[in-house]
Short mmCIF file of C-alpha atoms in Angstrom, two decimals:
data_model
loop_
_atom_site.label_atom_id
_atom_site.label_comp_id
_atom_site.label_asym_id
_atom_site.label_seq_id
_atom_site.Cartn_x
_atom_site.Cartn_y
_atom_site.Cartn_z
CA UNK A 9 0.00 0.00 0.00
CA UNK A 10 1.19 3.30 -1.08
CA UNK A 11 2.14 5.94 1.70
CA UNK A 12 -1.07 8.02 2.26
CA UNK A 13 -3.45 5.78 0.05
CA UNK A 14 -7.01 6.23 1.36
CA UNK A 15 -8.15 3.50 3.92
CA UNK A 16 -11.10 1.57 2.97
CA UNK A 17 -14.33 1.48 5.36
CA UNK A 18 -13.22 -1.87 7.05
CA UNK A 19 -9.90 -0.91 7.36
CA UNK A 20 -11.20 2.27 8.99
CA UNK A 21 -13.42 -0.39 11.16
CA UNK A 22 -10.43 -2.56 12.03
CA UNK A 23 -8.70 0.51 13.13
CA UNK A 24 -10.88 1.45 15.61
CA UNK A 25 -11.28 -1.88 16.98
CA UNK A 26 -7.69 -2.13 17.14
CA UNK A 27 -7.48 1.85 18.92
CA UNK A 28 -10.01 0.17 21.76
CA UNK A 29 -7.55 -2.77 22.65
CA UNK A 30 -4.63 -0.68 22.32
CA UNK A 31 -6.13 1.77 24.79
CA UNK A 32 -6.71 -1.12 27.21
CA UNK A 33 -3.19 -2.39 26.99
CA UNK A 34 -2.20 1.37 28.12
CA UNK A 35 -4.27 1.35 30.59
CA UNK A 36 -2.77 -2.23 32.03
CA UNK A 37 0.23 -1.06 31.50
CA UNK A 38 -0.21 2.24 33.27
CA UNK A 39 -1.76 0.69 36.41
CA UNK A 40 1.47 -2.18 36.32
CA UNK A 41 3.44 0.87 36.01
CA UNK A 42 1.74 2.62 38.96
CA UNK A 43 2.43 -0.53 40.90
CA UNK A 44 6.12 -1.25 39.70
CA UNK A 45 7.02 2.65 40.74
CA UNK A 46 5.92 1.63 44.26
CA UNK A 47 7.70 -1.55 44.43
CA UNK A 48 10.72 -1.72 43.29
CA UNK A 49 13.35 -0.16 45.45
CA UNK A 50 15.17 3.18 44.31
CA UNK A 51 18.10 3.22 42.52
CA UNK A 52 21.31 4.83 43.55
CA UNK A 53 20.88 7.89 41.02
CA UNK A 54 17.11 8.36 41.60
CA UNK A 55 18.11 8.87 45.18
CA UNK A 56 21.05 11.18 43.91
CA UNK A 57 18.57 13.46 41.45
CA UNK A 58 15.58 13.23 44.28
CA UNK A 59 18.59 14.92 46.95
CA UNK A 60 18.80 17.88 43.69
CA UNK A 61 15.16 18.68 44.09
CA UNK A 62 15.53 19.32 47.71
CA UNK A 63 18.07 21.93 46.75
CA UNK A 64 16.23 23.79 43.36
CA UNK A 65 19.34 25.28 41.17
CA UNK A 66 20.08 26.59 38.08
CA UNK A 67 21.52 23.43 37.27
CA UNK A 68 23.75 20.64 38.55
CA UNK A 69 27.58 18.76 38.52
CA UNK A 70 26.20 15.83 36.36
CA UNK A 71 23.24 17.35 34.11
CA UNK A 72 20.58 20.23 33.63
CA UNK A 73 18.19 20.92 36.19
CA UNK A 74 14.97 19.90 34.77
CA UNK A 75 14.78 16.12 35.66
CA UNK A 76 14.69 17.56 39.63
CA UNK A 77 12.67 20.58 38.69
CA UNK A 78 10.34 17.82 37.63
CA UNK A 79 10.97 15.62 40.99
CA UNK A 80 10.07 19.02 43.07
CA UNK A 81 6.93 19.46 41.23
CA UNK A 82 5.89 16.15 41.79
CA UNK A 83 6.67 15.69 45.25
CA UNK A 84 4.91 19.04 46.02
CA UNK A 85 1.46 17.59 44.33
CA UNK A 86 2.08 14.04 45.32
CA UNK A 87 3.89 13.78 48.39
CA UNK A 88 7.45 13.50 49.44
CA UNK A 89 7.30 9.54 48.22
CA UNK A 90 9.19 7.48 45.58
CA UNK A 91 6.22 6.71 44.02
CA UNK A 92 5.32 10.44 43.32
CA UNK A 93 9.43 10.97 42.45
CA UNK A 94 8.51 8.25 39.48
CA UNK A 95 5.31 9.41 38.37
CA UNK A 96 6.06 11.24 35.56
CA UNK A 97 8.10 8.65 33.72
CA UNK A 98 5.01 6.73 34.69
CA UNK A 99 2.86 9.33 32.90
CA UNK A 100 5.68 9.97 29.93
CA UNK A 101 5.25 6.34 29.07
CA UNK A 102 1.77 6.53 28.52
CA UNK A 103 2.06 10.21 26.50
CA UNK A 104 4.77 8.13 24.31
CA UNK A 105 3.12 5.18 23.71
CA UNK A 106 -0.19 7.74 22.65
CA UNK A 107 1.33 9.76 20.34
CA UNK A 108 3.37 6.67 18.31
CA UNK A 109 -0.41 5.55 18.11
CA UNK A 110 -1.42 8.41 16.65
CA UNK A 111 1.79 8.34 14.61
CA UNK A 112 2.10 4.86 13.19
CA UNK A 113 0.15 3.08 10.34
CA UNK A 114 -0.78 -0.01 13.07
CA UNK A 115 -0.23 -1.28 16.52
CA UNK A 116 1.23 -4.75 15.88
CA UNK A 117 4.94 -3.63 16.72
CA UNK A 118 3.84 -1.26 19.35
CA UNK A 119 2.47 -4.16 20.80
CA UNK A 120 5.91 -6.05 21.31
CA UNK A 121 7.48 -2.81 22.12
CA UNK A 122 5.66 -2.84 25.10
CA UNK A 123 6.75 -5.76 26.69
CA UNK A 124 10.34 -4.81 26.37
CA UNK A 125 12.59 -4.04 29.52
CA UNK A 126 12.91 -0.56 28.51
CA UNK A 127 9.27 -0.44 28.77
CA UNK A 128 7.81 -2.52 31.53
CA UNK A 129 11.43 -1.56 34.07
CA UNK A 130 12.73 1.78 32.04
CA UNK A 131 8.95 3.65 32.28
CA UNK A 132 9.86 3.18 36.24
CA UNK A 133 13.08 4.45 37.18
CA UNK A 134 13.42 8.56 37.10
CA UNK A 135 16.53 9.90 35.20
CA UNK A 136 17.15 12.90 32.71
CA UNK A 137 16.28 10.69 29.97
CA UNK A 138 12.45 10.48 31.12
CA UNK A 139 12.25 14.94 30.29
CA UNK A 140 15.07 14.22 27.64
CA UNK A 141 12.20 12.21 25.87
CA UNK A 142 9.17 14.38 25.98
CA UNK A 143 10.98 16.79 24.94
CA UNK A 144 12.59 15.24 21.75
CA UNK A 145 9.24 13.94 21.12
CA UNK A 146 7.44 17.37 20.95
CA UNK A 147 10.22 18.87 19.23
CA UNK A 148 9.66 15.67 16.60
CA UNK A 149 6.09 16.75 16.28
CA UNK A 150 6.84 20.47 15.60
CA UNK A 151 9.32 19.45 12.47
CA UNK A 152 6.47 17.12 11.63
CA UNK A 153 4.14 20.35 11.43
CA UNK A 154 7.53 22.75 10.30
CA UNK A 155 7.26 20.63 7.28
CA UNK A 156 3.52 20.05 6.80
CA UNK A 157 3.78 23.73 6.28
CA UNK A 158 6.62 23.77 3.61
CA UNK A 159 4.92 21.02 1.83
CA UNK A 160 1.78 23.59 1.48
CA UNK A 161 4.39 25.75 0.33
CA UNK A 162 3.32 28.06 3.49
CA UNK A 163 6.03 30.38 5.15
CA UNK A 164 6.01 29.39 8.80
CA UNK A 165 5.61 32.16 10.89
CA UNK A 166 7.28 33.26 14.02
CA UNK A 167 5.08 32.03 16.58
CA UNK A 168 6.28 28.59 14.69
CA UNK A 169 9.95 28.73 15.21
CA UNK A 170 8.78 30.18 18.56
CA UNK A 171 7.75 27.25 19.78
CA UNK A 172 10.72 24.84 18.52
CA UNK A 173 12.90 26.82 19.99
CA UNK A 174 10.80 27.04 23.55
CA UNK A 175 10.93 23.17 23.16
CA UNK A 176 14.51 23.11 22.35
CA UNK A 177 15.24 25.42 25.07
CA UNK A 178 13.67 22.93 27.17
CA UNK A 179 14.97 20.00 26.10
CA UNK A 180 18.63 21.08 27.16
CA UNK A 181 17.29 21.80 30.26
CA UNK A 182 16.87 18.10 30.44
CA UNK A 183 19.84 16.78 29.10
CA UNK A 184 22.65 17.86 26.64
CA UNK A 185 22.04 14.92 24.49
CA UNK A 186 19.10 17.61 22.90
CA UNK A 187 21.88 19.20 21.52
CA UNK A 188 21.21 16.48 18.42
CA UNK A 189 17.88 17.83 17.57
CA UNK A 190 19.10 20.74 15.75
CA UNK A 191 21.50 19.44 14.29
CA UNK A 192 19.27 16.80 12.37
CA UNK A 193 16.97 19.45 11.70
CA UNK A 194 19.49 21.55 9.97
CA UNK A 195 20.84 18.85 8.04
CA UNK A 196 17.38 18.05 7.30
CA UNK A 197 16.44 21.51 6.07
CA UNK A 198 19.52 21.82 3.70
CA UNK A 199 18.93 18.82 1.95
CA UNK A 200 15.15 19.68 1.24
CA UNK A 201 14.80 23.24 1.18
CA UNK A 202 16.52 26.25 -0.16
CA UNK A 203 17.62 28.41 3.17
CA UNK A 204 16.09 31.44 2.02
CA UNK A 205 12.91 29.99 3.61
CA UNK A 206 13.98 28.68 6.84
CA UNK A 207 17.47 30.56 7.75
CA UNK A 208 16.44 33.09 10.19
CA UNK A 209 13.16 31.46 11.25
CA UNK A 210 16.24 28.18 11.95
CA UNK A 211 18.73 30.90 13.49
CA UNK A 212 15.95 32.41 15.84
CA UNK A 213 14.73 29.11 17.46
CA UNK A 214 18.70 28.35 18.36
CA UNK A 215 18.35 32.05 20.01
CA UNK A 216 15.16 31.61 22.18
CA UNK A 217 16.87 27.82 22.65
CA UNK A 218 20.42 29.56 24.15
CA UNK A 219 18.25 32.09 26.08
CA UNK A 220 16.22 29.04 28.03
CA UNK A 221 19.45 27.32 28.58
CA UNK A 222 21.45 30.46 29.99
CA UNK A 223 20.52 29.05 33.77
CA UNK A 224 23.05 26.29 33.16
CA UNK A 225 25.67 28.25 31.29
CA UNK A 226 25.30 30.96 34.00
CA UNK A 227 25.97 27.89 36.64
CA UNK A 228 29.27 26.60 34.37
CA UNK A 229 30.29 30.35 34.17
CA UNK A 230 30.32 30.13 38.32
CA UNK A 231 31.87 26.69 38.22
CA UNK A 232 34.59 27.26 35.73
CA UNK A 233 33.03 25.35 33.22
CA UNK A 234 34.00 22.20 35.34
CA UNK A 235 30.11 20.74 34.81
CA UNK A 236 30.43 20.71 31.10
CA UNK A 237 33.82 20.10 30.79
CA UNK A 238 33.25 16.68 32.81
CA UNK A 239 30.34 15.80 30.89
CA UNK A 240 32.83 16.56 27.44
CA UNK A 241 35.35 14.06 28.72
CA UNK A 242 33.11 11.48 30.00
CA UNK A 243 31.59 11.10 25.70
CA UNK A 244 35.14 11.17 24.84
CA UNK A 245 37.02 8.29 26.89
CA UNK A 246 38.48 6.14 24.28
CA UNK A 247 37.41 2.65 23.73
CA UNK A 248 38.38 -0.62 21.42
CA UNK A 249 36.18 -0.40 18.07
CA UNK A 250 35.26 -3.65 18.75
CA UNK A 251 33.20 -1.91 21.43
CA UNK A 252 30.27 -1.08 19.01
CA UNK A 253 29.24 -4.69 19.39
CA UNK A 254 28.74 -3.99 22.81
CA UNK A 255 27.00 -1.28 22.23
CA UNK A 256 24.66 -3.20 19.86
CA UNK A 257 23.95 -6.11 22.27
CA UNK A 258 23.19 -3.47 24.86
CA UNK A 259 20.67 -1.46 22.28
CA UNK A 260 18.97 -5.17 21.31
CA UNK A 261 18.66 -6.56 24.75
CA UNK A 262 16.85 -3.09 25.67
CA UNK A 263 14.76 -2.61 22.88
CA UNK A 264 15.03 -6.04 19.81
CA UNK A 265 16.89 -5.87 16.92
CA UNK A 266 14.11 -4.72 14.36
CA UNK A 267 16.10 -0.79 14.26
CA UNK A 268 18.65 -2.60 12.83
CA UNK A 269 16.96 -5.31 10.81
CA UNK A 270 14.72 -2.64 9.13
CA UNK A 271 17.48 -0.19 8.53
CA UNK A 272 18.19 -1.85 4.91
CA UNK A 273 14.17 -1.62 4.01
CA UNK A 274 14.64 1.91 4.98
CA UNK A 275 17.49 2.71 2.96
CA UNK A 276 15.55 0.74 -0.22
CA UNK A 277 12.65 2.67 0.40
CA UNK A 278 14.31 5.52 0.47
CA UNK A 279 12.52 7.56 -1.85
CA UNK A 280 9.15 6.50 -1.00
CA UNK A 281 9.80 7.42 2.94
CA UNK A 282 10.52 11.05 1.53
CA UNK A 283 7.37 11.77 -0.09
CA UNK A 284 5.12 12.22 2.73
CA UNK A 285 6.21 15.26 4.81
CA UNK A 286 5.48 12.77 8.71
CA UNK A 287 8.05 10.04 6.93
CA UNK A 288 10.33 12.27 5.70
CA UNK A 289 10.93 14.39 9.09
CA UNK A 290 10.71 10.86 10.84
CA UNK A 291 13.60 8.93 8.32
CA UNK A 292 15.98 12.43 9.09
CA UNK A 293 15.63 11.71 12.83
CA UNK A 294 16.10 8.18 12.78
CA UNK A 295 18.71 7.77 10.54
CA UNK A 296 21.23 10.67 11.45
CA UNK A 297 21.22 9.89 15.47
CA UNK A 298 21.77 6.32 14.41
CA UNK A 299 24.80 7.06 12.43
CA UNK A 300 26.26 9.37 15.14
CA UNK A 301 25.88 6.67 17.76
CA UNK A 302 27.20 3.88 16.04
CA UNK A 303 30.18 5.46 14.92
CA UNK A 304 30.81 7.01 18.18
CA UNK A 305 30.59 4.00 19.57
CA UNK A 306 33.61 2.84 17.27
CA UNK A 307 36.00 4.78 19.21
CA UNK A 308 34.11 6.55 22.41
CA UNK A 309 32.56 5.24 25.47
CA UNK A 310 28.65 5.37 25.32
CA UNK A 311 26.23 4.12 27.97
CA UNK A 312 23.33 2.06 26.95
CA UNK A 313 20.68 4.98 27.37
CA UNK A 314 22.40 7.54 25.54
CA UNK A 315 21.11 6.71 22.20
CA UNK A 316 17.59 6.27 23.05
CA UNK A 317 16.33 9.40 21.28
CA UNK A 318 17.17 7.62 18.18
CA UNK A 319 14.73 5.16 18.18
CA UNK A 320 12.02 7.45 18.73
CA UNK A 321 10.93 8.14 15.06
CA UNK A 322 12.23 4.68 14.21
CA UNK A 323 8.76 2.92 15.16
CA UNK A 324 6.57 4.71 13.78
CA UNK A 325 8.49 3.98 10.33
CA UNK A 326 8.30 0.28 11.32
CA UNK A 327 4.65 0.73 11.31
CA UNK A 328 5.40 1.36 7.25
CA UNK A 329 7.13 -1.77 6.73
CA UNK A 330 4.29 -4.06 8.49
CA UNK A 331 1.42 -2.26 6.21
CA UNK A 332 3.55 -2.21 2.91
CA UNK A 333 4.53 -6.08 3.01
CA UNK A 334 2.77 -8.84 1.84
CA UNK A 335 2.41 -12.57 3.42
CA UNK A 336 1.34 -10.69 7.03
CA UNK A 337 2.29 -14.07 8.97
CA UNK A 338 5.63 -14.21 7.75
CA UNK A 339 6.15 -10.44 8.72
CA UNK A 340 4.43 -10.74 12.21
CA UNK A 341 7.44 -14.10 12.64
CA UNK A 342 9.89 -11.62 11.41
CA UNK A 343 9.09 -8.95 14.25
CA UNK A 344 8.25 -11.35 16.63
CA UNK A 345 11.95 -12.86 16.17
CA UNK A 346 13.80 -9.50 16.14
CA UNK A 347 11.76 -8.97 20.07
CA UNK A 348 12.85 -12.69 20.97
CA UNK A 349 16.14 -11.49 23.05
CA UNK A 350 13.93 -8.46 25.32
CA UNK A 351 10.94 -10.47 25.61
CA UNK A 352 13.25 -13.24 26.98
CA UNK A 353 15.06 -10.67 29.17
CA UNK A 354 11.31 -8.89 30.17
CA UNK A 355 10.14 -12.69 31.11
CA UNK A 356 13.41 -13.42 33.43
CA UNK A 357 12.93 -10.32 35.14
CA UNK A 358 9.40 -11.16 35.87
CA UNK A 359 10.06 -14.02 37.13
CA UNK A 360 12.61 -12.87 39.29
CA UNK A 361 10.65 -10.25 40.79
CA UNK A 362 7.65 -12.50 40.84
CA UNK A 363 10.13 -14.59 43.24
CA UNK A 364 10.93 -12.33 45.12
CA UNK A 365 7.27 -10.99 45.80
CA UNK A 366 6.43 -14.04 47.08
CA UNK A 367 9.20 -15.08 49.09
CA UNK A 368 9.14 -11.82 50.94
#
């Protein structure tokens, strides 16, 4: 099926059948969230930011300031409690797992996205990667309407680049991994638009962007710089190449093996991705982080959770692949084989902490 082909009325049916049990799975998911968050005991650096957000400041040693800006906030509404420090991952989770809904062709990989360990154990545990994500996400869905507009040959106007950079002001705040965002989007506005149309609209969003994050240079400017300078050296401690294999075994046992499966259907599709403005903005962001990563992972130390952002706009695109193939048994094996190393990993866990439940 071609990208943006007209559904018929019982695949408009079959949708919404498909939207109810997909809203019921959130909803499971959110209470087993709800009831994870108050279980399992805190880890050493959700004790370290929830100690931040008893002491509000421009910004930290480690990161930006918003992931205990966001632990103040909720312990103010909530209570002084670990399940109220973990609540908005909680609630992130369930905002994510929405708007890939509303962003993807089906639900069939969504599905066995869900019942990875990045979902069921990651939507617990509150670190800068939990703001880091809805941030990257919104800024995702302001490209996605940036380029509706310059596909309807309309001039966006300032309020537009207003808001990216309000995002992407925002998005540092969380973490200085949002730093990629613009990036992509530049690289994505050169190759598909002459800069006459998006220069100082681009230029002005990386202003209001540097004005939002002038707390944290302010706080390096006090410090010497020493915050950023340690977070420079940590992405730059060299490593064997051969350590982008650990890198990939850490990315697959988080998340499958289907980003990387699926990257050679996206490169053959190529072409066809780019002609529908969502695709096109959603191939840009997958692809580019996913290049950086892997080759910094060739010669630099990476943790497991730094590339995360890449995979955002990947699923979505996997949606593509499901609805464009024929033989949909063979396809559903394919995915269900690229899950088989987190589901296993998800099922261990379970068990464990099943055990451990019990035995208690």
């Amino acid at each position: 099926m071609k990208w943006g082909q007209h559904e018929s009325l019982f695949s408009l049916w079959t949708t919404a059948r498909d939207n109810r049990a997909y809203w019921l799975v959130l909803a499971f998911a959110l209470i087993v969230h709800i009831l994870l968050a108050g279980f399992l005991p805190a880890a050493e650096d959700e004790l370290y930011y929830w100690s931040w957000s008893k002491n509000p400041s421009l910004s930290y040693f480690d990161h930006p300031p918003m992931i205990a800006w966001w632990i103040f906030i909720a312990t103010r509404l909530f209570g002084d409690s670990l399940l109220a420090v973990r609540l908005p991952g909680v609630f992130l989770h369930l905002f994510l797992f929405l708007w890939m809904m509303q962003a993807s062709k089906n639900r069939i990989i969504l599905y066995f996205l869900l019942l990875t360990p990045l979902s069921i154990f990651g939507a617990v545990f509150m670190t800068p990667d939990i703001p880091l994500i809805f941030f990257w996400v919104l800024y995702l869905i302001w490209v996605i309407r940036l380029e509706e507009l310059f596909s309807e040959k309309e001039r966006p106007r300032l309020r537009t680049w207003a808001e990216g950079g309000l995002i992407l002001g925002l998005g540092l705040l969380s973490k200085y991994t949002m730093a990629l965002a613009p990036m992509v989007l530049g690289i994505f506005l050169v190759s598909t638009r002459s800069i006459k149309k998006w220069g100082v609209g681009f230029l002005g969003h990386l202003l209001l962007a540097l004005v939002l994050f002038t707390p944290v240079i302010w706080f390096n400017i006090q410090h010497h710089y020493e915050p950023l300078l340690f977070q420079w050296n940590h992405t730059r401690i060299p490593v064997s190449p051969n350590f982008i294999f650990t890198y990939l075994a850490g990315q697959i046992a988080l998340l499958g093996a289907l980003p990387f499966l699926l990257t050679p259907w996206i490169a053959i599709n190529f072409r066809e991705l780019l002609s529908g403005y969502q695709t096109r903005v959603l191939t840009f962001f997958f692809l580019i982080p996913l290049v950086f990563f892997l080759f910094k992972s060739s010669h630099s130390y990476l943790e497991m959770n730094w590339g995360l952002v890449t995979y955002l706009s990947f699923w979505p695109l996997a949606s593509h692949f499901y609805a464009q193939s024929r033989g949909p048994a063979r396809k559903l094996g394919f995915i269900g084989f690229a899950f088989t190393v987190p589901l296993l990993i998800s099922l261990v866990l379970t068990i464990h902490l099943s055990f451990l439940q019990f035995s208690s």
